[in-house]
Amino acid sequence: MPPNATASTPATAIAVDDLVVHRGGQPVLNSVSTRIAAGSVTGLLGPSGSGKTTFIRAIVGTQKVRSGTVEVLGHPAGTKPLRRRVAYVTQDASIYPDLSVKANVAYFAALYGRSRSEAMTAIERVGMGDHAHKLAANLSGGQKTRTSLACALVIEPEVLVLDEPTVGLDPVIREELWDQFRTLAKQGATLLVSSHVMDEADRCDRLLLLREGRFIADDTPADLRASTGTANLEAAFLHLIRELEKAN
Amino acid sequence: MSLRITFITAGRILRQLLGDRRTVVLILAVPSLMIALISAIMDAAPEAFNSVGLILLAFFPFMMMFMITSITLLRERTGGTLERLMTTPTGKLDLVGGYAIAFGVAAASQTAIAASVAYLFLGLETAGPAWAVFLIAIIASLFGMALGLFVSAFATTEFQAIQFMPVFVVPQLLLCGLIWPRDQMAGWLQGVSDALPITYAVKALTEVQVNAEITSAMWGDVAVVAAAALVATALGAATLRRRTN
């Protein structure tokens, strides 16, 4: 557990300053900055194409950036000390289709010196215990996502970055996963979860609303509703967009 | 570089390979069948088979390793697992080493079977020892792996990766002296042939074929192929990027 879990003001786990990313000559992120507190669940929301995945890849250090800095747990993103402490679950399940669920999770577990029984525990935690011996290629989309998630959970990361982890999942499983995210955060882990569905936003401690490569909000769900005078977050998001368009 | 992670990676790759029974059978059986076919074609000329069959013993593992490495690495690149691995403690050399061990085992098994068939049943004869042939075949296969790793960076689909075969493998087959003696080629072609690593594998095999003792010329040729494998591995590892666009 991170040492700062008991501190009265939570430490910053992720610090992004003036991050600029271009892809194919086009700006994808236009000088974005934010602070993400340790032991929190932060929702990264925005329509598809808004730059969510690019932002996430910059945090885990797999994205080439043009300028700006990204620091995770006090180290530049993607540097060696972070590779044992940060886990990344990609949008399309990054697992081996020709291996079983168990072999996939056991492989990623072994890279971190974790045992097969710990792998089995992670598989149970994502509700895949009954499918442990199935080939990943034969799983449904949601089952692949959960297997990919188990490969990340097994290493008990201090920072867990998830790109649209709940797409296409059964509502019951979605509920269970969000409960797990909350538990992990309570134990001191920092979670960044991207989503394009607004109904998940209320489960987050803080929201980053990304649109056309800029954050149009960086606030708690309650404050966001209050400042926009709206009842739900979907309306709050719309309100912010209209305000911006008026300003232009 | 971590030896532990290298072996874990090799184990994972072997597990993937073994899960695909059809590929295992093809890898193990096809070279023997092809060499048997050549032997039948050259039935009237055992001398010709002695040289052609011997060259194929080293050429098959080279070609197979090139093929399976370029395809499997392309899958790692396009399936997102490479990006994921790059966020784990896995180093680039751990991954390359894992592939070298896993596919090296596959190449060794293939060569052992093909060489046994050629020596025991097809009447292949060499003045030098069979282990030298085995060694040359394994080093050629590691060169094939490294080359496959390198070219996988330039393919975006498996279809393209397959198209690289005629570009990187076939010229080495045509110019290594298998289908036409090197000294009867045009001077510039001999120059090209001199620059292709498989030529040296063939030269080394020729040394084993005619000399009962291991010659220093053979070691020299083996060293050239090994050096080419190392250079291709370094180039291939350089194409594994932690940060991409």
Short mmCIF file of C-alpha atoms in Angstrom, two decimals:
data_model
loop_
_atom_site.label_atom_id
_atom_site.label_comp_id
_atom_site.label_asym_id
_atom_site.label_seq_id
_atom_site.Cartn_x
_atom_site.Cartn_y
_atom_site.Cartn_z
CA MET A 1 0.00 0.00 0.00
CA PRO A 2 1.34 3.47 -0.84
CA PRO A 3 2.67 5.30 2.24
CA ASN A 4 0.54 8.34 1.60
CA ALA A 5 -2.77 6.49 1.97
CA THR A 6 -3.24 7.81 5.48
CA ALA A 7 -2.15 11.40 4.86
CA SER A 8 -4.82 14.01 5.48
CA THR A 9 -4.34 15.72 2.12
CA PRO A 10 -3.87 13.05 -0.49
CA ALA A 11 -0.62 13.26 -2.40
CA THR A 12 -0.55 13.74 -6.14
CA ALA A 13 -0.17 10.42 -7.95
CA ILE A 14 -0.26 11.76 -11.49
CA ALA A 15 0.83 15.23 -12.56
CA VAL A 16 0.34 16.37 -16.15
CA ASP A 17 1.62 19.75 -17.27
CA ASP A 18 1.04 21.41 -20.64
CA LEU A 19 0.91 18.08 -22.43
CA VAL A 20 0.82 18.42 -26.21
CA VAL A 21 0.47 15.37 -28.45
CA HIS A 22 0.23 15.38 -32.23
CA ARG A 23 -0.69 12.35 -34.27
CA GLY A 24 -0.45 12.29 -38.03
CA GLY A 25 0.35 15.99 -38.02
CA GLN A 26 -2.90 16.79 -36.21
CA PRO A 27 -3.03 18.02 -32.61
CA VAL A 28 -4.77 15.44 -30.42
CA LEU A 29 -4.04 16.96 -27.01
CA ASN A 30 -3.67 20.74 -26.80
CA SER A 31 -1.66 21.63 -23.74
CA VAL A 32 -3.62 19.74 -21.10
CA SER A 33 -2.70 19.90 -17.40
CA THR A 34 -4.16 18.18 -14.37
CA ARG A 35 -3.37 16.67 -10.98
CA ILE A 36 -4.75 13.29 -9.96
CA ALA A 37 -4.79 12.53 -6.24
CA ALA A 38 -3.51 9.24 -4.88
CA GLY A 39 -6.18 6.86 -3.65
CA SER A 40 -8.90 8.23 -5.90
CA VAL A 41 -10.97 7.13 -8.87
CA THR A 42 -10.82 9.67 -11.66
CA GLY A 43 -13.15 9.40 -14.62
CA LEU A 44 -11.85 10.48 -18.01
CA LEU A 45 -14.91 11.25 -20.06
CA GLY A 46 -15.44 12.43 -23.55
CA PRO A 47 -16.80 11.39 -26.92
CA SER A 48 -14.79 8.93 -28.98
CA GLY A 49 -12.04 10.75 -30.84
CA SER A 50 -11.64 13.33 -28.09
CA GLY A 51 -8.16 12.09 -27.17
CA LYS A 52 -8.94 9.84 -24.19
CA THR A 53 -6.78 6.93 -25.31
CA THR A 54 -3.94 9.27 -26.28
CA PHE A 55 -4.07 10.87 -22.82
CA ILE A 56 -4.04 7.43 -21.17
CA ARG A 57 -1.14 6.24 -23.31
CA ALA A 58 0.82 9.35 -22.32
CA ILE A 59 0.26 8.46 -18.66
CA VAL A 60 1.55 4.92 -19.06
CA GLY A 61 4.38 6.22 -21.23
CA THR A 62 3.65 4.48 -24.51
CA GLN A 63 2.66 7.65 -26.38
CA LYS A 64 5.19 9.89 -28.09
CA VAL A 65 4.57 13.39 -26.81
CA ARG A 66 5.47 16.67 -28.48
CA SER A 67 5.92 18.74 -25.33
CA GLY A 68 4.89 18.98 -21.70
CA THR A 69 5.56 16.62 -18.80
CA VAL A 70 3.77 13.64 -17.31
CA GLU A 71 4.88 12.41 -13.88
CA VAL A 72 3.50 9.33 -12.20
CA LEU A 73 4.36 8.61 -8.54
CA GLY A 74 7.13 11.16 -8.86
CA HIS A 75 8.79 9.56 -11.90
CA PRO A 76 8.56 10.55 -15.56
CA ALA A 77 5.81 8.46 -17.21
CA GLY A 78 6.87 5.08 -18.53
CA THR A 79 10.27 5.00 -16.82
CA LYS A 80 11.66 1.81 -15.36
CA PRO A 81 10.65 2.18 -11.69
CA LEU A 82 7.03 2.62 -12.79
CA ARG A 83 6.82 -0.62 -14.75
CA ARG A 84 6.25 -2.59 -11.54
CA ARG A 85 3.80 -0.09 -10.07
CA VAL A 86 1.56 0.99 -12.94
CA ALA A 87 -0.81 -1.31 -14.80
CA TYR A 88 -2.53 -0.49 -18.05
CA VAL A 89 -5.66 -2.12 -19.43
CA THR A 90 -6.06 -1.23 -23.09
CA GLN A 91 -9.40 -0.67 -24.77
CA ASP A 92 -9.16 -3.77 -26.96
CA ALA A 93 -8.23 -6.62 -24.64
CA SER A 94 -4.47 -7.08 -24.98
CA ILE A 95 -4.25 -10.78 -24.27
CA TYR A 96 -3.02 -13.79 -26.25
CA PRO A 97 -5.96 -15.35 -28.11
CA ASP A 98 -4.15 -18.68 -28.43
CA LEU A 99 -3.68 -19.07 -24.67
CA SER A 100 -6.27 -19.95 -22.04
CA VAL A 101 -7.56 -17.35 -19.59
CA LYS A 102 -5.43 -18.92 -16.89
CA ALA A 103 -2.28 -19.07 -19.03
CA ASN A 104 -2.73 -15.40 -19.97
CA VAL A 105 -3.11 -14.18 -16.40
CA ALA A 106 -0.40 -16.54 -15.09
CA TYR A 107 2.02 -15.18 -17.71
CA PHE A 108 1.52 -11.53 -16.77
CA ALA A 109 1.59 -12.54 -13.08
CA ALA A 110 4.90 -14.37 -13.57
CA LEU A 111 6.49 -11.28 -15.14
CA TYR A 112 6.03 -9.64 -11.74
CA GLY A 113 7.08 -12.71 -9.77
CA ARG A 114 3.50 -13.55 -8.81
CA SER A 115 2.30 -17.12 -8.42
CA ARG A 116 -0.30 -19.14 -10.32
CA SER A 117 -2.58 -19.13 -7.27
CA GLU A 118 -2.48 -15.33 -7.23
CA ALA A 119 -3.40 -15.47 -10.92
CA MET A 120 -6.37 -17.70 -10.09
CA THR A 121 -7.48 -15.25 -7.38
CA ALA A 122 -7.41 -12.39 -9.90
CA ILE A 123 -9.43 -14.51 -12.34
CA GLU A 124 -12.04 -15.16 -9.64
CA ARG A 125 -12.17 -11.46 -8.83
CA VAL A 126 -13.28 -10.57 -12.34
CA GLY A 127 -15.82 -13.39 -12.31
CA MET A 128 -13.98 -15.55 -14.85
CA GLY A 129 -13.36 -18.55 -12.57
CA ASP A 130 -15.69 -20.77 -14.57
CA HIS A 131 -13.92 -19.90 -17.82
CA ALA A 132 -10.32 -20.17 -16.61
CA HIS A 133 -9.48 -23.01 -19.00
CA LYS A 134 -11.14 -21.56 -22.08
CA LEU A 135 -9.00 -20.23 -24.91
CA ALA A 136 -9.11 -16.45 -24.94
CA ALA A 137 -10.02 -16.53 -28.64
CA ASN A 138 -13.30 -18.26 -27.79
CA LEU A 139 -14.43 -15.67 -25.24
CA SER A 140 -17.03 -12.97 -25.72
CA GLY A 141 -15.88 -9.35 -25.88
CA GLY A 142 -16.78 -8.70 -22.25
CA GLN A 143 -15.01 -11.85 -21.08
CA LYS A 144 -11.86 -10.81 -22.98
CA THR A 145 -12.00 -7.41 -21.29
CA ARG A 146 -12.30 -9.07 -17.87
CA THR A 147 -9.39 -11.39 -18.62
CA SER A 148 -7.31 -8.40 -19.66
CA LEU A 149 -8.34 -6.69 -16.42
CA ALA A 150 -7.32 -9.74 -14.37
CA CYS A 151 -3.86 -9.55 -16.00
CA ALA A 152 -3.58 -6.04 -14.51
CA LEU A 153 -5.21 -6.72 -11.12
CA VAL A 154 -2.91 -9.65 -10.39
CA ILE A 155 0.08 -7.34 -9.95
CA GLU A 156 -1.77 -5.18 -7.38
CA PRO A 157 -0.69 -1.95 -9.03
CA GLU A 158 -0.42 1.36 -7.23
CA VAL A 159 -1.72 3.12 -10.32
CA LEU A 160 -4.28 1.38 -12.51
CA VAL A 161 -5.15 2.96 -15.84
CA LEU A 162 -8.17 1.54 -17.62
CA ASP A 163 -9.31 2.48 -21.10
CA GLU A 164 -13.07 1.92 -21.42
CA PRO A 165 -13.06 -1.21 -19.26
CA THR A 166 -16.82 -1.60 -19.01
CA VAL A 167 -17.85 -1.41 -22.67
CA GLY A 168 -20.28 -4.18 -23.54
CA LEU A 169 -20.39 -5.65 -20.05
CA ASP A 170 -23.38 -7.11 -18.30
CA PRO A 171 -24.81 -4.48 -15.87
CA VAL A 172 -24.28 -6.83 -12.92
CA ILE A 173 -20.63 -7.34 -13.78
CA ARG A 174 -20.21 -3.64 -14.44
CA GLU A 175 -21.54 -2.95 -10.98
CA GLU A 176 -19.16 -5.49 -9.47
CA LEU A 177 -16.17 -4.03 -11.31
CA TRP A 178 -16.97 -0.51 -10.15
CA ASP A 179 -17.24 -1.80 -6.58
CA GLN A 180 -13.80 -3.31 -7.02
CA PHE A 181 -12.40 -0.06 -8.40
CA ARG A 182 -13.77 1.73 -5.33
CA THR A 183 -12.25 -0.89 -3.00
CA LEU A 184 -8.86 -0.60 -4.71
CA ALA A 185 -8.97 3.18 -4.30
CA LYS A 186 -9.90 2.80 -0.64
CA GLN A 187 -6.83 0.61 -0.22
CA GLY A 188 -4.71 3.45 -1.60
CA ALA A 189 -4.50 2.70 -5.33
CA THR A 190 -5.01 5.47 -7.87
CA LEU A 191 -7.38 4.69 -10.72
CA LEU A 192 -7.92 6.52 -13.97
CA VAL A 193 -10.88 5.12 -15.88
CA SER A 194 -11.98 6.35 -19.27
CA SER A 195 -15.55 6.02 -20.42
CA HIS A 196 -17.87 7.51 -22.94
CA VAL A 197 -20.99 6.73 -20.94
CA MET A 198 -22.05 9.41 -18.52
CA ASP A 199 -23.85 7.14 -16.10
CA GLU A 200 -20.50 5.88 -14.86
CA ALA A 201 -19.30 9.38 -14.06
CA ASP A 202 -21.12 9.56 -10.75
CA ARG A 203 -19.07 6.68 -9.41
CA CYS A 204 -15.87 8.72 -9.69
CA ASP A 205 -14.28 11.01 -7.12
CA ARG A 206 -13.27 13.41 -9.83
CA LEU A 207 -14.04 13.92 -13.49
CA LEU A 208 -11.97 15.06 -16.41
CA LEU A 209 -14.11 16.03 -19.35
CA LEU A 210 -12.12 15.91 -22.55
CA ARG A 211 -13.34 17.44 -25.77
CA GLU A 212 -11.33 18.10 -28.92
CA GLY A 213 -8.05 17.67 -27.08
CA ARG A 214 -8.79 20.00 -24.15
CA PHE A 215 -10.19 19.52 -20.67
CA ILE A 216 -13.44 21.44 -20.48
CA ALA A 217 -13.93 20.37 -16.85
CA ASP A 218 -11.73 19.03 -14.04
CA ASP A 219 -13.96 18.77 -11.00
CA THR A 220 -15.90 16.54 -8.64
CA PRO A 221 -19.28 15.31 -9.94
CA ALA A 222 -21.13 17.32 -7.27
CA ASP A 223 -19.29 20.56 -7.98
CA LEU A 224 -19.76 20.06 -11.69
CA ARG A 225 -23.52 19.78 -11.29
CA ALA A 226 -23.60 22.76 -8.95
CA SER A 227 -21.46 25.04 -11.13
CA THR A 228 -23.50 24.26 -14.25
CA GLY A 229 -26.84 24.30 -12.42
CA THR A 230 -27.78 20.95 -13.91
CA ALA A 231 -29.27 17.82 -12.39
CA ASN A 232 -27.21 15.22 -14.16
CA LEU A 233 -23.74 15.02 -15.63
CA GLU A 234 -24.90 14.51 -19.18
CA ALA A 235 -26.66 17.87 -18.95
CA ALA A 236 -23.62 19.39 -17.25
CA PHE A 237 -21.39 18.26 -20.11
CA LEU A 238 -23.80 19.69 -22.68
CA HIS A 239 -24.00 22.92 -20.75
CA LEU A 240 -20.22 23.29 -20.76
CA ILE A 241 -20.01 22.61 -24.50
CA ARG A 242 -22.70 25.22 -25.27
CA GLU A 243 -20.92 27.76 -23.06
CA LEU A 244 -17.70 27.13 -24.95
CA GLU A 245 -19.37 27.43 -28.31
CA LYS A 246 -20.98 30.71 -27.25
CA ALA A 247 -17.59 32.01 -26.15
CA ASN A 248 -16.10 31.24 -29.56
CA MET B 1 17.66 -7.84 -19.27
CA SER B 2 16.38 -10.48 -16.87
CA LEU B 3 17.06 -14.16 -17.39
CA ARG B 4 13.94 -15.04 -15.40
CA ILE B 5 11.67 -12.92 -17.59
CA THR B 6 13.39 -14.22 -20.73
CA PHE B 7 12.55 -17.81 -19.74
CA ILE B 8 9.00 -16.91 -18.69
CA THR B 9 8.55 -15.29 -22.11
CA ALA B 10 10.03 -18.31 -23.90
CA GLY B 11 7.64 -20.55 -21.95
CA ARG B 12 4.66 -18.46 -22.97
CA ILE B 13 5.68 -18.50 -26.65
CA LEU B 14 6.24 -22.28 -26.61
CA ARG B 15 2.86 -22.76 -24.96
CA GLN B 16 1.24 -20.72 -27.73
CA LEU B 17 3.08 -22.76 -30.35
CA LEU B 18 2.20 -26.12 -28.77
CA GLY B 19 -1.45 -25.11 -28.53
CA ASP B 20 -1.53 -25.00 -32.33
CA ARG B 21 -1.19 -28.71 -33.14
CA ARG B 22 -1.43 -28.29 -36.89
CA THR B 23 1.47 -25.84 -36.94
CA VAL B 24 3.54 -28.17 -34.77
CA VAL B 25 2.99 -31.03 -37.22
CA LEU B 26 3.81 -28.81 -40.19
CA ILE B 27 6.99 -27.52 -38.55
CA LEU B 28 8.21 -30.99 -37.66
CA ALA B 29 7.19 -32.92 -40.76
CA VAL B 30 7.38 -30.64 -43.79
CA PRO B 31 11.19 -30.27 -44.03
CA SER B 32 11.66 -34.06 -43.85
CA LEU B 33 9.03 -34.55 -46.55
CA MET B 34 10.63 -31.92 -48.79
CA ILE B 35 14.07 -33.44 -48.37
CA ALA B 36 12.61 -36.88 -49.12
CA LEU B 37 11.06 -35.43 -52.25
CA ILE B 38 14.41 -33.96 -53.35
CA SER B 39 16.04 -37.28 -52.65
CA ALA B 40 13.49 -39.05 -54.86
CA ILE B 41 13.95 -36.48 -57.64
CA MET B 42 17.73 -36.88 -57.53
CA ASP B 43 17.57 -40.64 -57.14
CA ALA B 44 19.94 -41.16 -60.06
CA ALA B 45 22.52 -38.69 -58.74
CA PRO B 46 23.33 -39.31 -55.04
CA GLU B 47 26.22 -36.84 -55.26
CA ALA B 48 23.83 -34.02 -56.17
CA PHE B 49 21.53 -35.00 -53.30
CA ASN B 50 24.46 -34.93 -50.90
CA SER B 51 24.97 -31.27 -51.60
CA VAL B 52 21.37 -30.12 -52.17
CA GLY B 53 19.86 -32.12 -49.31
CA LEU B 54 22.55 -30.84 -46.97
CA ILE B 55 21.89 -27.21 -47.90
CA LEU B 56 18.15 -27.69 -47.40
CA LEU B 57 18.79 -29.02 -43.89
CA ALA B 58 20.04 -25.56 -42.94
CA PHE B 59 17.76 -23.61 -45.21
CA PHE B 60 14.45 -24.96 -43.87
CA PRO B 61 14.97 -23.88 -40.26
CA PHE B 62 16.13 -20.48 -41.51
CA MET B 63 12.99 -20.05 -43.59
CA MET B 64 10.65 -21.41 -40.91
CA MET B 65 12.04 -19.16 -38.21
CA PHE B 66 11.78 -16.16 -40.50
CA MET B 67 8.15 -16.97 -41.23
CA ILE B 68 6.88 -17.76 -37.77
CA THR B 69 8.79 -14.93 -36.13
CA SER B 70 7.59 -12.29 -38.56
CA ILE B 71 3.97 -13.43 -38.20
CA THR B 72 3.94 -13.90 -34.41
CA LEU B 73 5.72 -10.62 -33.77
CA LEU B 74 3.37 -8.86 -36.11
CA ARG B 75 0.53 -10.28 -34.00
CA GLU B 76 2.18 -8.96 -30.85
CA ARG B 77 2.47 -5.55 -32.48
CA THR B 78 -1.05 -5.36 -33.88
CA GLY B 79 -2.82 -7.22 -31.03
CA GLY B 80 -1.71 -4.68 -28.45
CA THR B 81 0.24 -7.23 -26.39
CA LEU B 82 3.57 -5.69 -27.37
CA GLU B 83 2.42 -2.30 -26.10
CA ARG B 84 1.21 -3.96 -22.92
CA LEU B 85 4.51 -5.82 -22.45
CA MET B 86 6.38 -2.54 -22.87
CA THR B 87 4.60 -1.23 -19.76
CA THR B 88 5.72 -4.30 -17.76
CA PRO B 89 9.24 -5.08 -16.46
CA THR B 90 9.86 -7.03 -19.72
CA GLY B 91 12.91 -5.63 -21.49
CA LYS B 92 13.27 -5.63 -25.26
CA LEU B 93 16.08 -8.15 -25.03
CA ASP B 94 13.97 -10.34 -22.71
CA LEU B 95 11.34 -10.50 -25.42
CA VAL B 96 13.83 -11.14 -28.23
CA GLY B 97 15.64 -13.70 -26.06
CA GLY B 98 12.34 -15.41 -25.28
CA TYR B 99 11.59 -15.71 -28.99
CA ALA B 100 15.11 -16.96 -29.72
CA ILE B 101 14.84 -19.70 -27.07
CA ALA B 102 11.30 -20.79 -27.93
CA PHE B 103 11.72 -20.82 -31.69
CA GLY B 104 15.27 -22.11 -31.30
CA VAL B 105 13.77 -25.17 -29.60
CA ALA B 106 11.33 -25.50 -32.49
CA ALA B 107 14.14 -25.17 -35.05
CA ALA B 108 16.28 -27.69 -33.17
CA SER B 109 13.45 -30.24 -33.09
CA GLN B 110 12.75 -29.70 -36.77
CA THR B 111 16.41 -30.04 -37.71
CA ALA B 112 16.90 -33.11 -35.53
CA ILE B 113 14.05 -34.89 -37.30
CA ALA B 114 15.00 -33.73 -40.80
CA ALA B 115 18.68 -34.60 -40.27
CA SER B 116 17.83 -38.03 -38.86
CA VAL B 117 15.60 -38.75 -41.83
CA ALA B 118 18.25 -37.51 -44.28
CA TYR B 119 21.17 -39.38 -42.73
CA LEU B 120 19.40 -42.60 -41.76
CA PHE B 121 16.84 -43.15 -44.48
CA LEU B 122 17.81 -41.03 -47.48
CA GLY B 123 21.48 -41.91 -47.58
CA LEU B 124 22.82 -38.40 -47.00
CA GLU B 125 26.58 -38.57 -46.58
CA THR B 126 29.01 -36.00 -45.22
CA ALA B 127 32.70 -36.44 -44.52
CA GLY B 128 32.38 -34.31 -41.38
CA PRO B 129 30.22 -34.95 -38.32
CA ALA B 130 26.45 -34.51 -38.22
CA TRP B 131 26.61 -32.27 -35.14
CA ALA B 132 28.37 -29.61 -37.22
CA VAL B 133 25.47 -29.68 -39.69
CA PHE B 134 23.10 -29.35 -36.75
CA LEU B 135 25.02 -26.39 -35.35
CA ILE B 136 25.05 -24.58 -38.70
CA ALA B 137 21.32 -25.18 -39.10
CA ILE B 138 20.55 -23.74 -35.64
CA ILE B 139 22.65 -20.63 -36.23
CA ALA B 140 21.01 -20.12 -39.63
CA SER B 141 17.63 -20.46 -37.93
CA LEU B 142 18.53 -17.82 -35.35
CA PHE B 143 19.49 -15.52 -38.21
CA GLY B 144 16.08 -16.25 -39.74
CA MET B 145 14.41 -15.36 -36.45
CA ALA B 146 16.29 -12.07 -36.15
CA LEU B 147 15.48 -11.16 -39.75
CA GLY B 148 11.81 -12.00 -39.19
CA LEU B 149 11.78 -9.84 -36.06
CA PHE B 150 13.25 -6.96 -38.03
CA VAL B 151 10.91 -7.13 -41.03
CA SER B 152 7.81 -7.54 -38.83
CA ALA B 153 8.25 -3.83 -38.09
CA PHE B 154 7.62 -3.01 -41.74
CA ALA B 155 4.45 -5.04 -42.21
CA THR B 156 1.09 -3.87 -40.98
CA THR B 157 -0.81 -7.03 -41.92
CA GLU B 158 -0.01 -10.75 -41.99
CA PHE B 159 -0.59 -10.63 -45.73
CA GLN B 160 2.25 -8.15 -46.10
CA ALA B 161 4.48 -10.16 -43.76
CA ILE B 162 4.09 -13.19 -46.03
CA GLN B 163 5.03 -11.03 -49.03
CA PHE B 164 8.37 -10.29 -47.38
CA MET B 165 9.36 -13.94 -47.84
CA PRO B 166 10.23 -13.59 -51.54
CA VAL B 167 12.11 -10.38 -50.77
CA PHE B 168 14.28 -11.54 -47.85
CA VAL B 169 14.41 -15.32 -48.15
CA VAL B 170 14.21 -16.34 -51.80
CA PRO B 171 17.21 -14.29 -53.05
CA GLN B 172 19.37 -15.94 -50.40
CA LEU B 173 18.18 -19.33 -51.62
CA LEU B 174 18.83 -18.49 -55.29
CA LEU B 175 22.26 -16.95 -54.71
CA CYS B 176 23.70 -19.25 -52.03
CA GLY B 177 24.95 -21.80 -54.57
CA LEU B 178 22.06 -24.21 -54.26
CA ILE B 179 20.62 -23.93 -57.76
CA TRP B 180 23.70 -22.66 -59.57
CA PRO B 181 27.41 -22.73 -58.64
CA ARG B 182 28.48 -19.37 -57.29
CA ASP B 183 31.69 -19.25 -59.35
CA GLN B 184 29.64 -19.49 -62.53
CA MET B 185 27.51 -16.46 -61.70
CA ALA B 186 28.15 -13.00 -63.11
CA GLY B 187 30.69 -11.05 -61.06
CA TRP B 188 28.18 -8.61 -59.64
CA LEU B 189 25.91 -11.46 -58.58
CA GLN B 190 28.83 -13.08 -56.81
CA GLY B 191 29.26 -9.77 -55.01
CA VAL B 192 25.62 -9.82 -53.94
CA SER B 193 25.96 -13.44 -52.92
CA ASP B 194 29.02 -12.56 -50.81
CA ALA B 195 26.88 -10.06 -48.91
CA LEU B 196 24.13 -12.55 -48.05
CA PRO B 197 24.61 -14.43 -44.76
CA ILE B 198 23.04 -17.71 -45.93
CA THR B 199 25.88 -17.97 -48.47
CA TYR B 200 28.23 -18.47 -45.50
CA ALA B 201 25.98 -21.11 -43.97
CA VAL B 202 26.22 -22.99 -47.26
CA LYS B 203 30.01 -22.53 -47.36
CA ALA B 204 30.23 -23.92 -43.83
CA LEU B 205 28.09 -26.90 -44.83
CA THR B 206 30.35 -27.53 -47.82
CA GLU B 207 33.33 -27.60 -45.45
CA VAL B 208 31.57 -30.28 -43.38
CA GLN B 209 30.69 -32.19 -46.52
CA VAL B 210 34.24 -32.53 -47.82
CA ASN B 211 36.39 -32.52 -44.68
CA ALA B 212 36.34 -35.23 -42.05
CA GLU B 213 37.83 -32.82 -39.52
CA ILE B 214 36.23 -29.52 -38.47
CA THR B 215 38.10 -26.81 -40.37
CA SER B 216 38.88 -23.29 -39.28
CA ALA B 217 37.25 -22.17 -42.53
CA MET B 218 34.00 -23.66 -41.26
CA TRP B 219 34.27 -21.78 -37.97
CA GLY B 220 34.94 -18.59 -39.91
CA ASP B 221 31.81 -19.06 -42.01
CA VAL B 222 29.73 -19.95 -38.94
CA ALA B 223 31.02 -16.80 -37.26
CA VAL B 224 29.82 -14.69 -40.20
CA VAL B 225 26.29 -16.14 -39.92
CA ALA B 226 26.32 -15.68 -36.14
CA ALA B 227 27.47 -12.08 -36.52
CA ALA B 228 24.70 -11.46 -39.06
CA ALA B 229 22.21 -12.92 -36.58
CA LEU B 230 23.47 -10.56 -33.87
CA VAL B 231 23.28 -7.50 -36.15
CA ALA B 232 19.75 -8.44 -37.26
CA THR B 233 18.75 -9.00 -33.62
CA ALA B 234 20.04 -5.55 -32.67
CA LEU B 235 18.17 -3.99 -35.60
CA GLY B 236 15.06 -5.98 -34.72
CA ALA B 237 15.22 -5.02 -31.03
CA ALA B 238 15.54 -1.39 -32.12
CA THR B 239 12.19 -1.70 -33.89
CA LEU B 240 10.49 -2.62 -30.58
CA ARG B 241 9.52 0.83 -29.36
CA ARG B 242 8.23 1.69 -25.93
CA ARG B 243 6.74 4.91 -27.22
CA THR B 244 4.83 5.03 -30.47
CA ASN B 245 2.55 7.45 -32.17
#
